[in-house]
Short mmCIF file of the N, C-alpha and C atoms (twelve columns), coordinates in Angstrom:
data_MODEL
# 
_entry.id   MODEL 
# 
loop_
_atom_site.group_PDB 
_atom_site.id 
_atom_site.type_symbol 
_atom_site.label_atom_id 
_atom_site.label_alt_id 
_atom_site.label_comp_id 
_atom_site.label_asym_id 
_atom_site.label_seq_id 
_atom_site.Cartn_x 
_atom_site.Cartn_y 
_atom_site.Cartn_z 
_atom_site.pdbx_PDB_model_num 
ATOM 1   N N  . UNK A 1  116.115 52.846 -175.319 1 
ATOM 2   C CA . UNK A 1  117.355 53.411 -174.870 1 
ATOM 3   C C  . UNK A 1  118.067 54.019 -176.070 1 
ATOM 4   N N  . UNK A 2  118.711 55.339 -176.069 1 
ATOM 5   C CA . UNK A 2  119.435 55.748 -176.806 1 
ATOM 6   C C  . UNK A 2  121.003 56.140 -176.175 1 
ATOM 7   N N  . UNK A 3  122.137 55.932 -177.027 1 
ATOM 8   C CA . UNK A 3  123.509 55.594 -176.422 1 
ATOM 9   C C  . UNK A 3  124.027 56.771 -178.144 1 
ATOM 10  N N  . UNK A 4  124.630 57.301 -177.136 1 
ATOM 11  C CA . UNK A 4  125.789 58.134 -177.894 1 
ATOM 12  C C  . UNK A 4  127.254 57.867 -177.373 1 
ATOM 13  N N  . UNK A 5  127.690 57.875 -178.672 1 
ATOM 14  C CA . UNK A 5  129.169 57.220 -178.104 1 
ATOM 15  C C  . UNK A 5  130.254 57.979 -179.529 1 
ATOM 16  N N  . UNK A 6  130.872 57.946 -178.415 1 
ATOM 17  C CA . UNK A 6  132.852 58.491 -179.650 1 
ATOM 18  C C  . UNK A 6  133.719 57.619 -179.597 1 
ATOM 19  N N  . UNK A 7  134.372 57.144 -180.723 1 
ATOM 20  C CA . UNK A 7  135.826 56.081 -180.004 1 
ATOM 21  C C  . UNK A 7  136.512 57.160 -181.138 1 
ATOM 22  N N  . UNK A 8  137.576 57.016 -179.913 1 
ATOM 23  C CA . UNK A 8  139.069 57.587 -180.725 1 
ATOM 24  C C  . UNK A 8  140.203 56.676 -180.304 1 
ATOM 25  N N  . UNK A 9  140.701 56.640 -181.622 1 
ATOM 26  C CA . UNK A 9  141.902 55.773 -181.743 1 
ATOM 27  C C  . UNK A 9  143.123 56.771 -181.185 1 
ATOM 28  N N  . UNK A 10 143.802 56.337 -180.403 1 
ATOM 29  C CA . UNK A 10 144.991 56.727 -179.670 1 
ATOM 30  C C  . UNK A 10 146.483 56.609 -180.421 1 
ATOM 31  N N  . UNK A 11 147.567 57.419 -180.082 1 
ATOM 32  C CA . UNK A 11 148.454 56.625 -180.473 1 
ATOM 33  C C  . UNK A 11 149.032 56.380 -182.568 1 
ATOM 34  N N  . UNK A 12 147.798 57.165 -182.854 1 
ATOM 35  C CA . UNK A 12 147.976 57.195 -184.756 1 
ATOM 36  C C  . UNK A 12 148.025 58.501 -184.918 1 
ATOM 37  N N  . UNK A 13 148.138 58.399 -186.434 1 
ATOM 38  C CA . UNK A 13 148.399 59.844 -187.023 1 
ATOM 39  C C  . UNK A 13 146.964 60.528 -186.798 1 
ATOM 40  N N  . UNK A 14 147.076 61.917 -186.871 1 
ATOM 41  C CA . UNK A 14 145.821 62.404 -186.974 1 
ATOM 42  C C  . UNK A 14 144.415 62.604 -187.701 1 
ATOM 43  N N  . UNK A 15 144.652 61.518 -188.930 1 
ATOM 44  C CA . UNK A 15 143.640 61.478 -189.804 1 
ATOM 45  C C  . UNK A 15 143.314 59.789 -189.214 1 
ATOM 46  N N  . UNK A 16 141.901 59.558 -188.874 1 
ATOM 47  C CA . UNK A 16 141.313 58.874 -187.790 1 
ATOM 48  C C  . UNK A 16 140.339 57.529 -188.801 1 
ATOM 49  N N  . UNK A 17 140.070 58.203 -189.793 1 
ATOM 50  C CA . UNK A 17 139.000 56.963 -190.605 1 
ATOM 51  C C  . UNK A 17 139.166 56.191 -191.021 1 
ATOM 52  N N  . UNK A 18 140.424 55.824 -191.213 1 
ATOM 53  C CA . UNK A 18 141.107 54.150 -191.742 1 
ATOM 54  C C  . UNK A 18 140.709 53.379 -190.218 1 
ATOM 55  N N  . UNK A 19 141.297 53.996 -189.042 1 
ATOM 56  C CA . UNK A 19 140.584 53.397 -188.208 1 
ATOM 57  C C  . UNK A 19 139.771 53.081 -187.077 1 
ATOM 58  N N  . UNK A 20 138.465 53.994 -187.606 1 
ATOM 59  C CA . UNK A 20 137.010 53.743 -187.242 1 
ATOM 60  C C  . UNK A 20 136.158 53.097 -188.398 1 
ATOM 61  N N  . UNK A 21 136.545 53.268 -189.782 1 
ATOM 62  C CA . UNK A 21 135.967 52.509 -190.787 1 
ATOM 63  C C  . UNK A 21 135.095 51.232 -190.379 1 
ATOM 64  N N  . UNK A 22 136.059 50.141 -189.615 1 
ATOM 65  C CA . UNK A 22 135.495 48.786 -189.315 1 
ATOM 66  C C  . UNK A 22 134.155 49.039 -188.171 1 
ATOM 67  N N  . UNK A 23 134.489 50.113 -187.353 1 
ATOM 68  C CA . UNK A 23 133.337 50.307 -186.520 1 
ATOM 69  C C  . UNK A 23 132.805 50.505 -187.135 1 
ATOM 70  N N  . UNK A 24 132.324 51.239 -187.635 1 
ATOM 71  C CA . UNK A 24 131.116 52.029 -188.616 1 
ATOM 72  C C  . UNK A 24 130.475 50.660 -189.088 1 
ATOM 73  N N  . UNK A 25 131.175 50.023 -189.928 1 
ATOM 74  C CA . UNK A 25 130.749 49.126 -190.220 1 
ATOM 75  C C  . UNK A 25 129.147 47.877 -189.783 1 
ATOM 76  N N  . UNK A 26 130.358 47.858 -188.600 1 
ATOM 77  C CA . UNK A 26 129.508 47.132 -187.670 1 
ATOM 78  C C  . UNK A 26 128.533 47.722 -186.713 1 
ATOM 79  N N  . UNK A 27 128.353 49.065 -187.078 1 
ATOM 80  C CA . UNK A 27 127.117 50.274 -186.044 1 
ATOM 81  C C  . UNK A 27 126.119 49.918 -187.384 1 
ATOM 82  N N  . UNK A 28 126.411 50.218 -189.051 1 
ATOM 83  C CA . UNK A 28 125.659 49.955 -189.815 1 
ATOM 84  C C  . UNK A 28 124.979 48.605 -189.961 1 
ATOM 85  N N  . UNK A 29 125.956 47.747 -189.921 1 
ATOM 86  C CA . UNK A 29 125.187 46.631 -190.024 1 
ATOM 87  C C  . UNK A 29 124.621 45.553 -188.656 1 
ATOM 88  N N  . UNK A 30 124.232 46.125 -188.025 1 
ATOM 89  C CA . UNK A 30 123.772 45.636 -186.664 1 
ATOM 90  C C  . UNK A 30 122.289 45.528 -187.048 1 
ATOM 91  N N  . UNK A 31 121.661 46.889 -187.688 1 
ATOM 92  C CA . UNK A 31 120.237 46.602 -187.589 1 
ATOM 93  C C  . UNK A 31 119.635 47.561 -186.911 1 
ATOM 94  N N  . UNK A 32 120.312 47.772 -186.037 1 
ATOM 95  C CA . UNK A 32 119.500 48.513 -185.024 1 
ATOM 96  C C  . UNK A 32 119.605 50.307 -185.941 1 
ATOM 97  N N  . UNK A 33 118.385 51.168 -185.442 1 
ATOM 98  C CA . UNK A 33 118.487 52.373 -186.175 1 
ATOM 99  C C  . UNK A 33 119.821 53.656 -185.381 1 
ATOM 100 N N  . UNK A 34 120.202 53.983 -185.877 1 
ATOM 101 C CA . UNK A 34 121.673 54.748 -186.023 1 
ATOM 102 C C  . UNK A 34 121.561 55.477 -186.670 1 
ATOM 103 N N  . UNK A 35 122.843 56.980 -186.323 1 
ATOM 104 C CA . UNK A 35 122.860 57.803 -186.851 1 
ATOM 105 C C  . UNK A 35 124.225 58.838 -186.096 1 
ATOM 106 N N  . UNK A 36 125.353 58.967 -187.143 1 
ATOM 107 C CA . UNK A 36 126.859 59.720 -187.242 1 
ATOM 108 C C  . UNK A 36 126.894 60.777 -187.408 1 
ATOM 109 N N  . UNK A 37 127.410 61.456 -186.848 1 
ATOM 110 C CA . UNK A 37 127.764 63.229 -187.346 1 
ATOM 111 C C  . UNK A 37 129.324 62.861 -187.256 1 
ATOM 112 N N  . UNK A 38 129.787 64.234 -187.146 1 
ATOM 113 C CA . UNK A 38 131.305 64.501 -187.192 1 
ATOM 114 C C  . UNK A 38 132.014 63.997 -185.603 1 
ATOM 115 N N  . UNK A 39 131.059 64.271 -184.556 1 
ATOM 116 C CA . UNK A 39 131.361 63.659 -183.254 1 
ATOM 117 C C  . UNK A 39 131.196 62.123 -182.684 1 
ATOM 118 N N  . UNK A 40 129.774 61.923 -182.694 1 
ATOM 119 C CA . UNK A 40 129.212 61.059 -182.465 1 
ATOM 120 C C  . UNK A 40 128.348 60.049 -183.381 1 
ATOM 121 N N  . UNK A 41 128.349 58.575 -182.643 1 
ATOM 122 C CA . UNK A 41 126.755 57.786 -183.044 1 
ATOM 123 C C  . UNK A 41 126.554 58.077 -182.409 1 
ATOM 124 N N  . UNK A 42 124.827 57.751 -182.495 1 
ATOM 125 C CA . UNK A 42 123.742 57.003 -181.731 1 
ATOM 126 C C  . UNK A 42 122.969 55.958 -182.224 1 
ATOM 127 N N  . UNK A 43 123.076 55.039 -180.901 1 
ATOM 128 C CA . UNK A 43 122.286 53.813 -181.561 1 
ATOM 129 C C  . UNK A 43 121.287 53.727 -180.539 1 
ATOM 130 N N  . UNK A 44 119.925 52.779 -181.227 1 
ATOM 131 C CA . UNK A 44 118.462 53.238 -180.677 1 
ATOM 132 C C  . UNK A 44 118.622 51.527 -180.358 1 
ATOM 133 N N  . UNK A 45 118.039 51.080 -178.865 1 
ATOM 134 C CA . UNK A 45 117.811 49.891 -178.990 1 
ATOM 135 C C  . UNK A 45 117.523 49.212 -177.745 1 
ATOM 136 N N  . UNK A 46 117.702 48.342 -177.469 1 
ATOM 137 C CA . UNK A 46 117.472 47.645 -175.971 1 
ATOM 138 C C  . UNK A 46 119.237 47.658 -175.752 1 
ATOM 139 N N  . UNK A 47 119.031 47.822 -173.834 1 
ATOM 140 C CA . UNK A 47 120.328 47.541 -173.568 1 
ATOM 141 C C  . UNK A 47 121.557 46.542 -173.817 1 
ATOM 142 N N  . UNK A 48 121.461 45.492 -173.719 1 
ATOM 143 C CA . UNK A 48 122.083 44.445 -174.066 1 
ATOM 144 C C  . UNK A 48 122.692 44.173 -175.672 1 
ATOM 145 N N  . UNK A 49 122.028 45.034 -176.717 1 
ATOM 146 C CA . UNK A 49 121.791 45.057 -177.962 1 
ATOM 147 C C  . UNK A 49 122.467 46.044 -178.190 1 
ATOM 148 N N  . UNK A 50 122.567 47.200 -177.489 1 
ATOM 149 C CA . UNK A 50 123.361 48.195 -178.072 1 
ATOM 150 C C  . UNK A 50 124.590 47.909 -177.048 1 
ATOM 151 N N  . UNK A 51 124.873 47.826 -176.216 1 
ATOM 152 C CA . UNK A 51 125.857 47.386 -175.719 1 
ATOM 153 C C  . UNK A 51 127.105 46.801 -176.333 1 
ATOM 154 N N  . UNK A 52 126.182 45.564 -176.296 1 
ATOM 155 C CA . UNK A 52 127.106 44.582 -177.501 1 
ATOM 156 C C  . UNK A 52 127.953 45.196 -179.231 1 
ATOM 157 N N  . UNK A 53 127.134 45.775 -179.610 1 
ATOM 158 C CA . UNK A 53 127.435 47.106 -180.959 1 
ATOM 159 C C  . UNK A 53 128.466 48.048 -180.452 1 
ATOM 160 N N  . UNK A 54 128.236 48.478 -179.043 1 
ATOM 161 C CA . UNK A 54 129.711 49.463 -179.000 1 
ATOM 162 C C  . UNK A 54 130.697 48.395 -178.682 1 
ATOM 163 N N  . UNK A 55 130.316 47.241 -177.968 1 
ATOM 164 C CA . UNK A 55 131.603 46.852 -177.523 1 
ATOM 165 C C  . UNK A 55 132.646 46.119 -179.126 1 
ATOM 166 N N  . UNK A 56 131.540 45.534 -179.783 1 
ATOM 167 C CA . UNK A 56 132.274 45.278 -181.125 1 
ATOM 168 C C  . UNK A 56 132.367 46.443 -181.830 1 
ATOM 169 N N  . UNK A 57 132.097 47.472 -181.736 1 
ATOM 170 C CA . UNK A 57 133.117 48.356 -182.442 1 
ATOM 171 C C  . UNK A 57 134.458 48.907 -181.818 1 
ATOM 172 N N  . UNK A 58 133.786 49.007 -179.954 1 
ATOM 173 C CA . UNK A 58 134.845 49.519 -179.500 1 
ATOM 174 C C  . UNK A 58 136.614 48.666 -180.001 1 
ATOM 175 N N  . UNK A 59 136.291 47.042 -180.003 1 
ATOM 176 C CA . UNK A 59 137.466 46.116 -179.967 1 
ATOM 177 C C  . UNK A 59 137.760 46.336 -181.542 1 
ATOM 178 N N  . UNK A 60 136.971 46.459 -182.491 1 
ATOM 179 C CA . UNK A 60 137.437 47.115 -184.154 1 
ATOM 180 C C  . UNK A 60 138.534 48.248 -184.105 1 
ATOM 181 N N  . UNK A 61 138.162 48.805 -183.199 1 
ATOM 182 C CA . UNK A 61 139.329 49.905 -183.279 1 
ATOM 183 C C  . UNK A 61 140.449 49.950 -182.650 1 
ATOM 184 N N  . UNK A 62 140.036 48.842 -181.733 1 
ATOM 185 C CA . UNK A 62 141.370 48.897 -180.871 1 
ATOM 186 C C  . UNK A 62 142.581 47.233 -181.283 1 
ATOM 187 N N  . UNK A 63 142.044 46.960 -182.503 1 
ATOM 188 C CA . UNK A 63 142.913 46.090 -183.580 1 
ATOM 189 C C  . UNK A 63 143.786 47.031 -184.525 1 
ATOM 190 N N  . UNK A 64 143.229 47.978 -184.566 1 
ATOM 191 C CA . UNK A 64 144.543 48.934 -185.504 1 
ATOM 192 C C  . UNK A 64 144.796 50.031 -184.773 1 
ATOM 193 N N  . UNK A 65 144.623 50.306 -183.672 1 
ATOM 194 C CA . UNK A 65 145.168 51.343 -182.312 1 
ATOM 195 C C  . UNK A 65 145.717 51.064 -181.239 1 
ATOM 196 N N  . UNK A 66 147.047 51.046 -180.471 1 
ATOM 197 C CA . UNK A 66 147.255 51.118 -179.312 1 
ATOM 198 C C  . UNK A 66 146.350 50.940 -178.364 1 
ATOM 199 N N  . UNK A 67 145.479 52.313 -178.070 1 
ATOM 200 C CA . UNK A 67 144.474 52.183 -177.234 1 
ATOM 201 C C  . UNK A 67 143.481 52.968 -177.800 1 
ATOM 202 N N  . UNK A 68 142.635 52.876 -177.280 1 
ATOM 203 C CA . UNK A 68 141.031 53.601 -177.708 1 
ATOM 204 C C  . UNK A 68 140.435 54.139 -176.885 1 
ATOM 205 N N  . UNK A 69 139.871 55.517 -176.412 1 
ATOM 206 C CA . UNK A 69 138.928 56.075 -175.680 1 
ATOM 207 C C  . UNK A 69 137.792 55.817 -176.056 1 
ATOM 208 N N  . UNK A 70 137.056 55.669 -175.162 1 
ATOM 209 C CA . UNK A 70 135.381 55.704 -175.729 1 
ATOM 210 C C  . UNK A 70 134.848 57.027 -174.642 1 
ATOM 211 N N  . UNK A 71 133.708 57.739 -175.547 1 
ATOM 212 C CA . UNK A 71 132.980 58.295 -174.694 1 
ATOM 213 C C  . UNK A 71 131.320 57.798 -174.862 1 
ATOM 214 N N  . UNK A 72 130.474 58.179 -173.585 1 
ATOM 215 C CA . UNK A 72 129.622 56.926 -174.049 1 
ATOM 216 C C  . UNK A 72 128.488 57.971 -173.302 1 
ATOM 217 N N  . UNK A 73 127.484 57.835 -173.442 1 
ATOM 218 C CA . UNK A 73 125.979 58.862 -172.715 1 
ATOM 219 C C  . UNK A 73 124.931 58.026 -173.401 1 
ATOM 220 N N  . UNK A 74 124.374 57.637 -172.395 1 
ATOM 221 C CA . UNK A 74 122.839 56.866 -172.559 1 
ATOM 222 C C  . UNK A 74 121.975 57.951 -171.878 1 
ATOM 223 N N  . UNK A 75 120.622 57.537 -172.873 1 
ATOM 224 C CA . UNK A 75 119.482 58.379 -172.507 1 
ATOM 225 C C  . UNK A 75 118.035 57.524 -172.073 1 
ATOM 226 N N  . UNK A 76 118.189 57.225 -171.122 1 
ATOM 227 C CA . UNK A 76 117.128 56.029 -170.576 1 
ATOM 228 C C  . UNK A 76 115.429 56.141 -170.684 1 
ATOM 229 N N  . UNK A 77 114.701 56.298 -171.434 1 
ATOM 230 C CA . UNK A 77 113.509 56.852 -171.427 1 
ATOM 231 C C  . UNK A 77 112.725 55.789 -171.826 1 
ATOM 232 N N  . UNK A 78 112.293 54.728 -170.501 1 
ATOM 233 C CA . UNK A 78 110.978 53.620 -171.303 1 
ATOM 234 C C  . UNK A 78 109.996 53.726 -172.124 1 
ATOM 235 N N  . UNK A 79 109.578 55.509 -171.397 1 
ATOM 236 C CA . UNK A 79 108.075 55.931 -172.512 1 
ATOM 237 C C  . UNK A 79 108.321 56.412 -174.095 1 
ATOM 238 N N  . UNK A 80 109.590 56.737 -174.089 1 
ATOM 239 C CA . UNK A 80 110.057 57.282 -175.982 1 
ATOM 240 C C  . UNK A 80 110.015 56.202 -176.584 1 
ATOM 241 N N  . UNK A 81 109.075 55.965 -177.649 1 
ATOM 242 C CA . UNK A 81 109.057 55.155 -178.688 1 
ATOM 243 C C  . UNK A 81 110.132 56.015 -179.645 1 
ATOM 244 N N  . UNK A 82 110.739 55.358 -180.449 1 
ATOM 245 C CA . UNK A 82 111.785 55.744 -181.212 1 
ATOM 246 C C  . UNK A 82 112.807 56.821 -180.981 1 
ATOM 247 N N  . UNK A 83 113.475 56.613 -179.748 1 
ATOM 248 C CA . UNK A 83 114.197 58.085 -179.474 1 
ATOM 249 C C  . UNK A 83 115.177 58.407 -180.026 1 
ATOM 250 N N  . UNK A 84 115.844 58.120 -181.216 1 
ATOM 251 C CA . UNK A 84 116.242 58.634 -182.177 1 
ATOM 252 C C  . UNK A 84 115.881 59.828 -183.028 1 
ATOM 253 N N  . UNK A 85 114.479 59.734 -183.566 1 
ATOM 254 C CA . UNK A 85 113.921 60.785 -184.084 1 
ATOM 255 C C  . UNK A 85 112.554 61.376 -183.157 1 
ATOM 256 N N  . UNK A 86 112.376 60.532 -181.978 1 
ATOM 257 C CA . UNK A 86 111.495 60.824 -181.505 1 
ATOM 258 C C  . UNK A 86 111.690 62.073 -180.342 1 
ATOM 259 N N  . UNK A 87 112.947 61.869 -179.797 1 
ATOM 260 C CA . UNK A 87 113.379 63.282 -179.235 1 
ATOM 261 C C  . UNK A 87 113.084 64.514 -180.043 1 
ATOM 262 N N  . UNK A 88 113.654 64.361 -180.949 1 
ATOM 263 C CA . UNK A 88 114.054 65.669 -181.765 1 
ATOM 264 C C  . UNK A 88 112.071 66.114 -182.533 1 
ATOM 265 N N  . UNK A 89 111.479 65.018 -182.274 1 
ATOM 266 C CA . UNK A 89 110.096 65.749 -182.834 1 
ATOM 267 C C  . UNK A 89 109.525 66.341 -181.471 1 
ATOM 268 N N  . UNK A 90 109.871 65.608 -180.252 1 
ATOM 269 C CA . UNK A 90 109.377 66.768 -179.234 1 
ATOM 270 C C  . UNK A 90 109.507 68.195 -178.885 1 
ATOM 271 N N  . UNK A 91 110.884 68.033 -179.600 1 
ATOM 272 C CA . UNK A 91 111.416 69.278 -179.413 1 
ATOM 273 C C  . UNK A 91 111.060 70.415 -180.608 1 
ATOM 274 N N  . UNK A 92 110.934 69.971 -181.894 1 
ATOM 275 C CA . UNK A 92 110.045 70.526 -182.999 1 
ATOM 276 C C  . UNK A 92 108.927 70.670 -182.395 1 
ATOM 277 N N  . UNK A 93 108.031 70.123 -182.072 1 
ATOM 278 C CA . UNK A 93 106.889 70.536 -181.599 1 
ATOM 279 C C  . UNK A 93 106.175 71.689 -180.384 1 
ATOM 280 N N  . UNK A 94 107.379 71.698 -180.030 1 
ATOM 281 C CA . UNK A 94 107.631 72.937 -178.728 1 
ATOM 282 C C  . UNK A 94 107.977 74.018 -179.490 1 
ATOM 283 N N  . UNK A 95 109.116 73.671 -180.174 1 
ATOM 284 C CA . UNK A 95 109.293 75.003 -180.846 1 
ATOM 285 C C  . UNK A 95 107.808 75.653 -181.573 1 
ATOM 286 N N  . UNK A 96 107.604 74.753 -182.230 1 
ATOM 287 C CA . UNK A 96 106.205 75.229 -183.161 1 
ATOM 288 C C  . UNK A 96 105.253 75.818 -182.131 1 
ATOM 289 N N  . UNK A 97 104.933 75.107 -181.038 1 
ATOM 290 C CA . UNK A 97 103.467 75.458 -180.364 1 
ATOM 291 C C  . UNK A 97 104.195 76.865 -179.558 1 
ATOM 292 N N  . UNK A 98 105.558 77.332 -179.768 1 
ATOM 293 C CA . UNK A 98 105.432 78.448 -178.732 1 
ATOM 294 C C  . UNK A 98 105.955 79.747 -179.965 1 
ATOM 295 N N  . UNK A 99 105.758 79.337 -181.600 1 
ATOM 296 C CA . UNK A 99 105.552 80.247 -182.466 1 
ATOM 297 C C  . UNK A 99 104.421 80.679 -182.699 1 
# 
């Protein structure tokens, strides 16, 4: 299973990383494989496992925020071994075989 998710802190000034910092935190040190851009994680893992990772980050942020949005998109695929990087090589590979 792969889970993309946003939390935004509500309710603060507009510079946001003092508090998502503690999430991050705890997306890094979970274990499970991950990966941040400017929008989103994604975390790679069994349900219950990543679950648990947003919900402790979701409550990290919502200790120094009013309230917190989450946005959240799972990608359910039993047969993807590693769908983290394993999406994105299918899709390299398409590209290639139709150059």
């Amino acid at each position: 299973m792969l889970i993309a998710f946003a939390l935004t802190p509500m309710g603060v000034e507009e510079a946001v990383a003092e508090h998502i910092a503690d999430a991050v935190k705890i997306i890094r040190e979970s274990g499970l494989p991950n990966r941040s851009d400017s929008m989103y994680t994604m975390i790679e893992g069994e349900w219950d496992e990543v679950m648990d990772v947003v919900k402790r980050a979701t409550e990290a942020v919502a200790a120094k925020a009013p309230r917190v949005q989450l946005v959240l998109k799972a990608d359910i695929w039993p047969d993807m071994h590693h769908p983290l990087d394993g999406k994105i090589a299918v899709l390299e590979q398409r590209i290639a075989d139709t150059a």
